[in-house]
Coordinates of C-alpha atoms in Angstrom, one line a residue:
M1 CA -43.7 -56.1 21.6
G2 CA -46.7 -58.3 22.0
G3 CA -46.8 -61.9 22.9
R4 CA -47.3 -63.2 19.4
A5 CA -44.6 -60.7 18.1
W6 CA -42.1 -62.1 20.6
G7 CA -43.2 -65.7 19.4
V8 CA -42.6 -64.9 15.7
L9 CA -39.3 -63.5 16.6
L10 CA -38.1 -66.5 18.6
V11 CA -39.2 -69.0 15.9
L12 CA -37.1 -66.9 13.2
C13 CA -34.3 -66.7 15.7
G14 CA -34.7 -70.4 16.2
A15 CA -34.3 -70.9 12.4
I16 CA -31.1 -68.7 12.1
F17 CA -29.6 -70.4 15.2
L18 CA -30.4 -73.7 13.5
E19 CA -28.3 -72.6 10.4
G20 CA -25.6 -71.4 12.5
I21 CA -25.2 -74.5 14.7
D22 CA -25.6 -77.0 11.6
V23 CA -22.5 -75.5 9.9
A24 CA -20.5 -75.0 13.0
M25 CA -21.1 -78.8 14.3
L26 CA -20.3 -80.1 10.9
N27 CA -16.8 -78.2 10.7
V28 CA -15.6 -79.8 14.0
A29 CA -17.0 -83.2 13.1
L30 CA -15.0 -83.6 10.0
P31 CA -12.2 -85.5 11.2
S32 CA -14.6 -88.2 12.9
I33 CA -16.4 -88.4 9.5
R34 CA -13.2 -89.1 7.5
A35 CA -12.2 -91.7 9.9
E36 CA -15.4 -93.8 9.7
L37 CA -16.2 -93.4 6.0
G38 CA -12.6 -93.4 4.8
L39 CA -13.2 -90.2 2.8
S40 CA -10.3 -88.5 0.7
T41 CA -9.1 -85.0 1.5
A42 CA -10.7 -83.8 -1.6
T43 CA -14.1 -85.4 -0.7
L44 CA -13.9 -84.2 2.7
S45 CA -13.4 -80.6 1.6
G46 CA -16.2 -81.2 -0.8
V47 CA -18.6 -81.8 2.1
V48 CA -17.9 -78.2 3.1
S49 CA -17.7 -76.9 -0.3
A50 CA -21.1 -78.5 -1.5
Y51 CA -23.0 -76.4 1.1
V52 CA -21.2 -73.2 0.1
L53 CA -22.1 -74.1 -3.5
G54 CA -25.8 -74.6 -2.7
Y55 CA -26.0 -71.7 -0.4
G56 CA -24.2 -69.2 -2.4
G57 CA -25.5 -70.2 -5.8
F58 CA -29.1 -70.0 -4.9
M59 CA -29.2 -67.1 -2.3
L60 CA -30.3 -64.4 -4.8
L61 CA -33.0 -66.6 -6.3
G62 CA -34.1 -67.6 -2.6
G63 CA -34.4 -63.8 -1.5
R64 CA -36.4 -62.8 -4.6
A65 CA -38.5 -66.1 -4.3
A66 CA -39.6 -65.0 -1.0
D67 CA -41.0 -61.6 -2.1
L68 CA -42.8 -63.1 -5.2
Y69 CA -44.3 -66.4 -3.7
G70 CA -44.7 -65.6 0.0
R71 CA -42.2 -65.4 3.0
R72 CA -44.2 -67.7 5.1
R73 CA -44.6 -70.4 2.3
M74 CA -41.0 -70.2 1.4
F75 CA -39.7 -70.3 4.8
L76 CA -41.7 -73.3 5.9
L77 CA -41.4 -75.3 2.6
W78 CA -37.5 -75.0 2.7
L79 CA -37.4 -75.6 6.4
V80 CA -39.0 -79.0 5.7
V81 CA -36.3 -79.6 2.9
F82 CA -33.7 -78.6 5.4
L83 CA -35.0 -81.1 8.0
V84 CA -35.2 -84.1 5.5
F85 CA -31.6 -83.6 3.9
S86 CA -30.1 -83.1 7.0
G87 CA -31.4 -86.2 8.4
L88 CA -30.4 -88.1 5.2
G89 CA -26.8 -86.8 5.7
G90 CA -26.9 -88.8 8.9
F91 CA -27.6 -92.0 7.2
A92 CA -24.7 -91.6 4.8
T93 CA -22.4 -94.4 4.2
E94 CA -20.6 -93.1 1.1
G95 CA -19.1 -89.9 0.3
W96 CA -21.3 -89.0 -2.6
M97 CA -24.4 -89.2 -0.1
L98 CA -22.9 -86.6 2.1
L99 CA -22.1 -84.4 -0.7
L100 CA -25.7 -84.5 -2.1
A101 CA -27.1 -83.9 1.4
R102 CA -25.0 -80.9 2.1
F103 CA -25.7 -79.4 -1.5
V104 CA -29.4 -79.6 -1.0
T105 CA -29.2 -78.4 2.6
G106 CA -27.2 -75.5 1.4
V107 CA -30.0 -74.8 -1.2
A108 CA -32.6 -75.0 1.5
A109 CA -30.9 -72.5 3.7
A110 CA -30.4 -70.3 0.8
F111 CA -34.2 -70.0 0.4
M112 CA -35.3 -70.2 4.1
T113 CA -32.8 -67.6 5.6
P114 CA -33.6 -64.6 3.5
A115 CA -37.4 -65.4 3.8
G116 CA -36.9 -65.3 7.7
L117 CA -35.2 -62.2 7.7
S118 CA -37.6 -60.6 5.3
I119 CA -40.5 -61.7 7.9
I120 CA -38.9 -59.8 10.4
T121 CA -38.2 -56.9 8.4
T122 CA -41.8 -56.7 7.2
S123 CA -43.4 -57.7 10.5
F124 CA -41.8 -55.1 12.6
E125 CA -42.1 -51.2 11.7
E126 CA -38.9 -49.5 10.7
G127 CA -37.2 -47.9 13.7
P128 CA -36.5 -48.9 17.2
K129 CA -38.8 -52.2 17.1
R130 CA -37.3 -53.5 14.0
N131 CA -33.7 -52.5 15.1
K132 CA -34.4 -54.4 18.5
A133 CA -35.7 -57.4 16.6
L134 CA -32.7 -57.5 14.1
L135 CA -30.2 -57.2 16.9
F136 CA -31.6 -60.0 18.8
Y137 CA -31.7 -62.0 15.6
A138 CA -28.2 -61.4 15.0
G139 CA -27.2 -62.2 18.4
T140 CA -29.0 -65.6 18.0
A141 CA -27.1 -66.3 14.8
A142 CA -23.8 -65.5 16.4
G143 CA -24.7 -67.7 19.5
G144 CA -25.6 -70.6 17.2
F145 CA -22.3 -70.8 15.5
S146 CA -20.1 -70.5 18.9
L147 CA -22.3 -73.0 20.6
G148 CA -22.3 -75.3 17.7
L149 CA -18.5 -75.5 18.0
V150 CA -18.8 -76.9 21.5
I151 CA -21.9 -79.1 20.9
G152 CA -20.4 -80.5 17.6
G153 CA -17.2 -81.7 19.5
L154 CA -19.3 -83.2 22.1
L155 CA -21.6 -85.1 19.6
A156 CA -18.6 -86.1 17.5
R157 CA -17.1 -87.8 20.4
I158 CA -20.5 -89.9 20.7
D159 CA -21.3 -90.3 17.1
W160 CA -20.8 -88.0 14.4
R161 CA -24.1 -89.0 12.8
W162 CA -25.7 -86.9 15.8
V163 CA -24.2 -83.8 14.1
F164 CA -26.9 -84.4 11.3
F165 CA -29.7 -85.8 13.6
T166 CA -29.7 -82.9 16.1
P167 CA -30.8 -80.3 13.6
V168 CA -33.5 -82.6 12.4
I169 CA -34.9 -82.5 16.0
L170 CA -34.5 -78.6 16.1
S171 CA -36.1 -78.2 12.7
A172 CA -39.2 -80.3 13.7
L173 CA -39.7 -78.1 16.7
I174 CA -39.3 -74.8 14.8
L175 CA -41.6 -76.0 12.1
L176 CA -44.4 -76.8 14.6
A177 CA -44.0 -73.5 16.1
A178 CA -44.0 -71.6 12.8
L179 CA -47.1 -73.2 11.3
W180 CA -49.0 -71.9 14.6
L181 CA -47.4 -68.4 14.9
I182 CA -46.2 -67.0 11.6
K183 CA -48.6 -65.4 9.3
E184 CA -48.3 -64.2 5.9
P185 CA -47.5 -60.4 6.0
A186 CA -50.2 -58.2 4.7
G187 CA -49.9 -56.7 1.3
R188 CA -48.0 -59.7 -0.3
D189 CA -50.7 -60.0 -2.9
R190 CA -49.7 -56.7 -4.4
V191 CA -46.4 -58.2 -5.6
P192 CA -46.6 -59.8 -9.2
R193 CA -45.7 -63.4 -9.1
R194 CA -44.3 -63.5 -12.4
L195 CA -40.7 -65.2 -12.5
D196 CA -38.0 -63.9 -14.6
L197 CA -37.0 -67.3 -15.6
A198 CA -34.0 -66.2 -17.7
G199 CA -32.8 -63.9 -15.0
A200 CA -33.3 -66.8 -12.4
V201 CA -31.2 -69.1 -14.6
T202 CA -28.3 -66.7 -15.4
V203 CA -27.9 -65.4 -12.0
T204 CA -28.0 -68.8 -10.4
T205 CA -25.4 -70.3 -12.8
A206 CA -23.1 -67.1 -12.2
M207 CA -23.3 -67.5 -8.4
L208 CA -22.5 -71.3 -8.9
L209 CA -19.7 -70.8 -11.0
I210 CA -18.2 -68.0 -9.0
A211 CA -18.6 -70.0 -5.7
Y212 CA -17.2 -73.0 -7.4
A213 CA -14.2 -70.8 -8.6
V214 CA -13.6 -69.3 -4.9
V215 CA -13.7 -72.9 -3.5
R216 CA -11.1 -74.0 -5.9
L217 CA -8.7 -71.2 -4.6
E218 CA -8.3 -73.3 -1.6
H219 CA -6.5 -75.8 -3.5
P220 CA -3.8 -74.2 -5.8
G221 CA -2.1 -77.7 -6.1
Q222 CA -5.1 -78.7 -8.3
G223 CA -4.0 -76.1 -11.1
W224 CA -5.5 -72.9 -12.3
G225 CA -7.2 -74.1 -15.5
W226 CA -10.7 -74.8 -13.9
T227 CA -10.5 -72.0 -11.6
I228 CA -9.9 -69.3 -14.2
A229 CA -12.5 -71.0 -16.4
S230 CA -15.1 -70.9 -13.6
F231 CA -14.4 -67.3 -12.9
A232 CA -14.8 -66.4 -16.4
G233 CA -17.9 -68.2 -17.1
G234 CA -19.5 -66.7 -13.8
V235 CA -18.6 -63.3 -15.0
A236 CA -20.0 -63.9 -18.4
A237 CA -23.3 -65.5 -16.8
L238 CA -23.5 -62.1 -14.6
A239 CA -23.0 -59.8 -17.5
A240 CA -25.8 -61.7 -19.3
F241 CA -28.0 -61.5 -16.3
V242 CA -27.6 -57.8 -16.0
A243 CA -28.4 -57.3 -19.7
I244 CA -31.5 -59.6 -19.1
E245 CA -32.6 -57.4 -16.2
R246 CA -32.4 -54.1 -17.8
R247 CA -34.9 -55.4 -20.6
S248 CA -37.0 -57.5 -18.4
P249 CA -40.6 -55.9 -17.5
A250 CA -40.7 -57.8 -14.2
P251 CA -36.9 -58.4 -13.3
L252 CA -35.8 -60.7 -10.6
V253 CA -33.4 -58.1 -9.3
R254 CA -34.3 -54.4 -9.8
L255 CA -30.8 -53.2 -10.6
G256 CA -31.8 -49.6 -9.2
I257 CA -31.6 -51.1 -5.7
L258 CA -27.7 -51.1 -6.2
K259 CA -28.0 -47.3 -6.5
S260 CA -28.2 -47.0 -2.7
G261 CA -24.8 -46.1 -1.4
R262 CA -25.7 -47.3 2.1
L263 CA -26.9 -50.7 0.9
V264 CA -23.6 -51.1 -1.4
R265 CA -21.6 -50.1 1.5
A266 CA -23.2 -52.3 3.9
N267 CA -22.9 -55.3 1.8
A268 CA -19.1 -54.6 1.1
A269 CA -18.5 -54.4 4.4
A270 CA -20.4 -57.3 5.3
L271 CA -18.4 -59.5 2.8
L272 CA -15.0 -58.4 4.0
F273 CA -16.1 -58.7 7.7
A274 CA -17.4 -62.4 7.2
G275 CA -14.0 -63.2 5.2
S276 CA -11.9 -61.9 8.2
F277 CA -13.8 -63.7 10.8
F278 CA -13.9 -67.1 9.1
G279 CA -10.5 -66.9 8.0
F280 CA -9.4 -66.0 11.5
Q281 CA -11.5 -68.9 13.0
F282 CA -10.0 -71.4 10.4
L283 CA -6.4 -70.3 11.3
V284 CA -7.0 -70.5 15.0
T285 CA -8.5 -74.1 14.7
L286 CA -5.4 -75.3 12.6
Y287 CA -3.0 -73.6 15.0
L288 CA -4.6 -75.2 18.2
Q289 CA -5.3 -78.5 16.9
E290 CA -2.5 -79.3 14.4
L291 CA 0.4 -77.4 15.8
R292 CA -0.3 -77.3 19.5
G293 CA -2.1 -80.7 19.7
W294 CA -5.4 -79.5 21.5
S295 CA -8.5 -81.8 21.0
T296 CA -11.5 -80.7 19.1
L297 CA -13.4 -79.8 22.2
E298 CA -10.5 -77.9 23.9
T299 CA -10.3 -76.0 20.6
S300 CA -14.1 -75.5 20.8
L301 CA -14.1 -74.2 24.3
A302 CA -11.4 -71.6 23.5
L303 CA -13.4 -70.2 20.8
L304 CA -16.6 -70.1 22.8
V305 CA -15.7 -66.7 24.5
V306 CA -16.2 -65.2 21.0
G307 CA -19.9 -66.2 21.6
I308 CA -20.2 -63.5 24.2
D309 CA -21.7 -61.3 21.2
A310 CA -25.0 -63.4 21.7
V311 CA -25.4 -61.8 25.0
L312 CA -24.2 -58.3 24.0
A313 CA -26.1 -57.9 20.6
P314 CA -29.4 -57.7 22.1
T315 CA -28.3 -55.7 25.1
L316 CA -25.4 -53.4 24.7
T317 CA -25.6 -52.9 20.9
P318 CA -29.1 -51.5 20.8
R319 CA -28.2 -48.6 23.4
L320 CA -24.9 -47.7 21.4
V321 CA -27.1 -47.6 18.1
A322 CA -29.5 -45.4 19.8
K323 CA -26.9 -43.0 20.9
F324 CA -24.3 -43.0 18.2
G325 CA -26.1 -44.4 15.0
N326 CA -25.6 -47.6 13.2
T327 CA -22.7 -46.2 10.9
R328 CA -20.5 -45.3 14.1
V329 CA -21.2 -48.6 15.9
I330 CA -20.4 -50.7 12.9
F331 CA -17.1 -48.7 12.3
G332 CA -16.2 -49.2 16.0
G333 CA -16.9 -53.1 15.7
L334 CA -14.8 -53.3 12.6
V335 CA -11.9 -51.4 14.3
L336 CA -12.2 -53.8 17.3
A337 CA -12.0 -56.9 15.0
T338 CA -9.0 -55.4 13.3
L339 CA -7.3 -55.0 16.8
A340 CA -8.1 -58.5 17.7
Y341 CA -6.6 -59.9 14.8
A342 CA -3.6 -58.0 15.0
L343 CA -3.3 -58.9 18.7
F344 CA -3.1 -62.6 17.7
T345 CA -0.1 -62.2 15.0
P346 CA 2.8 -62.7 17.5
L347 CA 1.5 -66.2 18.3
G348 CA 4.1 -68.5 19.4
L349 CA 4.6 -72.3 19.9
D350 CA 4.2 -71.9 23.7
W351 CA 1.3 -69.3 24.0
T352 CA -0.9 -69.9 26.8
Y353 CA -4.6 -69.4 26.5
A354 CA -4.3 -66.2 28.7
A355 CA -2.3 -64.8 25.8
M356 CA -5.2 -65.6 23.2
F357 CA -7.8 -64.6 25.5
P358 CA -7.6 -60.6 24.7
S359 CA -8.1 -61.5 21.0
M360 CA -11.1 -63.7 21.6
I361 CA -13.0 -61.2 23.9
I362 CA -12.3 -58.4 21.8
L363 CA -13.5 -60.2 18.6
G364 CA -16.7 -61.1 20.5
L365 CA -17.3 -57.5 21.3
G366 CA -16.4 -56.3 17.7
F367 CA -18.7 -59.0 16.1
A368 CA -21.5 -57.8 18.6
L369 CA -21.3 -54.1 17.3
A370 CA -20.7 -54.9 13.8
Y371 CA -23.0 -57.8 12.6
G372 CA -26.5 -56.7 13.8
P373 CA -26.1 -53.0 12.6
L374 CA -24.9 -54.1 9.3
T375 CA -28.0 -56.2 8.9
I376 CA -30.1 -53.2 9.7
V377 CA -28.4 -50.8 7.3
A378 CA -28.6 -53.4 4.4
T379 CA -32.3 -53.6 5.0
D380 CA -33.3 -50.2 6.1
G381 CA -35.4 -48.1 3.9
I382 CA -36.0 -50.9 1.3
A383 CA -39.5 -51.2 0.2
E384 CA -41.5 -54.0 1.6
V385 CA -41.9 -55.9 -1.8
E386 CA -38.1 -56.1 -2.0
Q387 CA -37.2 -57.1 1.6
G388 CA -36.4 -60.7 0.4
L389 CA -34.2 -59.4 -2.3
A390 CA -32.3 -57.2 0.3
G391 CA -31.9 -60.1 2.6
G392 CA -30.5 -62.3 -0.4
L393 CA -27.9 -59.8 -1.4
L394 CA -26.8 -59.4 2.4
Y395 CA -26.4 -63.3 3.0
T396 CA -24.8 -63.5 -0.5
A397 CA -22.2 -61.1 0.7
F398 CA -21.8 -63.1 4.0
Q399 CA -21.4 -66.4 2.2
F400 CA -19.1 -65.1 -0.5
G401 CA -17.1 -63.3 2.0
A402 CA -16.8 -66.4 4.2
A403 CA -15.6 -68.5 1.1
L404 CA -13.0 -65.9 0.1
G405 CA -11.6 -65.6 3.6
L406 CA -11.1 -69.1 3.9
S407 CA -9.5 -69.4 0.5
A408 CA -7.3 -66.3 0.9
V409 CA -5.9 -67.5 4.3
T410 CA -5.3 -71.0 2.9
A411 CA -3.5 -69.8 -0.2
V412 CA -1.1 -67.6 2.0
N413 CA -0.6 -70.2 4.4
V414 CA 0.3 -72.8 1.8
A415 CA 2.6 -70.4 -0.2
V416 CA 4.7 -69.3 2.9
L417 CA 4.8 -72.9 4.5
G418 CA 6.1 -74.2 1.2
A419 CA 7.8 -77.6 1.6
G420 CA 8.7 -77.1 5.2
G421 CA 7.2 -79.4 7.6
S422 CA 8.8 -78.1 10.8
P423 CA 6.7 -76.5 13.5
E424 CA 8.5 -73.3 13.0
A425 CA 7.7 -73.3 9.2
A426 CA 4.0 -74.0 10.2
L427 CA 4.0 -71.0 12.5
G428 CA 5.5 -68.7 9.9
G429 CA 2.6 -69.9 7.7
F430 CA 0.1 -69.0 10.3
R431 CA 1.5 -65.7 11.1
A432 CA 1.7 -64.7 7.5
A433 CA -1.9 -65.8 6.9
L434 CA -3.2 -63.7 9.7
A435 CA -2.3 -60.7 7.7
V436 CA -5.4 -61.5 5.7
P437 CA -8.1 -61.2 8.4
V438 CA -6.3 -57.8 9.6
T439 CA -6.4 -56.4 6.0
L440 CA -9.9 -57.6 5.5
A441 CA -11.3 -55.9 8.7
A442 CA -9.3 -52.7 8.1
V443 CA -10.7 -52.2 4.7
A444 CA -14.1 -53.0 5.9
A445 CA -13.7 -50.2 8.5
V446 CA -12.6 -47.8 5.6
I447 CA -15.5 -48.5 3.5
I448 CA -18.0 -47.7 6.4
A449 CA -16.2 -44.7 7.3
A450 CA -16.7 -43.5 3.8
G451 CA -20.4 -43.1 4.6
W452 CA -19.7 -41.5 7.9
R453 CA -21.3 -38.3 6.8
S454 CA -24.2 -40.1 5.2
G455 CA -27.0 -38.0 6.9
P456 CA -30.7 -37.4 6.1
A457 CA -30.0 -35.7 2.7
T458 CA -27.7 -38.6 1.5
R459 CA -30.5 -41.2 2.9
E460 CA -33.1 -39.2 0.9
R461 CA -31.1 -39.6 -2.3
D462 CA -30.8 -43.3 -1.6
R463 CA -34.6 -43.6 -1.2
V464 CA -35.1 -41.8 -4.5
A465 CA -32.6 -43.9 -6.4
R466 CA -34.5 -47.0 -5.0
A467 CA -37.6 -45.9 -6.1

């Protein structure tokens, strides 16, 4: 790749690094935020949920907007919005200010992330060059989350407001570089700019309602009425969206894209894989901090080794993909992730870090093998005019998977723990909840294995279906 191509890739990697570090830093700073602002548990949880709602609710619309209105334009515009509202979050003095800032930041990420991914997939030709770029991109994303845990712990010890101000500085630098390096990919003018307004309203409503229902699953004590109503409303809105898209002359989402078996399997596996990873990370954080009494920084450093995927994804994974193909590498990564979670299930009250280390290092290797190749498969063979949509579908799967994983492990943990408050009861809750990431990763591996024999003939059928 030439100098400008590397420059574009580094700018986009900076943006996905920014998104990962932003989420991770906030997660570890929540106790400090609660202590200063006096937030209730519900409001503190809402600070995280608001981002999930904005991100998950607008991701499909964001992905398609990049195709319709220009990838560079959408990327730059929403990077500015991300910068502004991240900074406003740092000046918050009330809970509602944080909720608003995180919701809009999530919406900005929902437009910015698929735009950035589609710039990569349309700037690099399909094949080894694109694969290399995507694996480098995936490694940067993982590195952002892993480093964010540590950086967030350090910043929270100084002042939690720096957790919001730091992304502002990074955003400004990325924006300046993007204005200079990123050009609108050729051929964009061929895409009709007509917006399917009815489709946009119904799919965004559906995603918001379903995301809200998933978030509420983490709080079974609040009752099931609103949760069931939100799910039902989301499904109804989704059904209306499908009906609208079937009749629309310029649909927001061409439903034929979902006829690709490779794309559907990749997105389903991505959803389950994200659910397993974020569910596991959440349980480990609670186990180390609440049951073992580790500090935020100690917990962050314990999880840092998982970030080895930031090194392996752009170095080891491309060689394995070239030799064995994406499907086999993804399958291997998911099997390793399942093993990592299973090795952690015998956790005890006196476990040393040496006992935890095998799970951490194996999970880092599994993540390096699965995440990048899943991104490749989910965008491989998709027409250039739908690359934003493909990115939106993939990141919607990741986001909803993360929310589902967190909700599932929380529900199981609470159900098993019951009214027991002893360390032994808490340990039993953690052990039971660890069955969730094990199961999710194993099912994802089975889904990928179902496409094991997907050779050139199957791929050609997928191309015909997409056309």
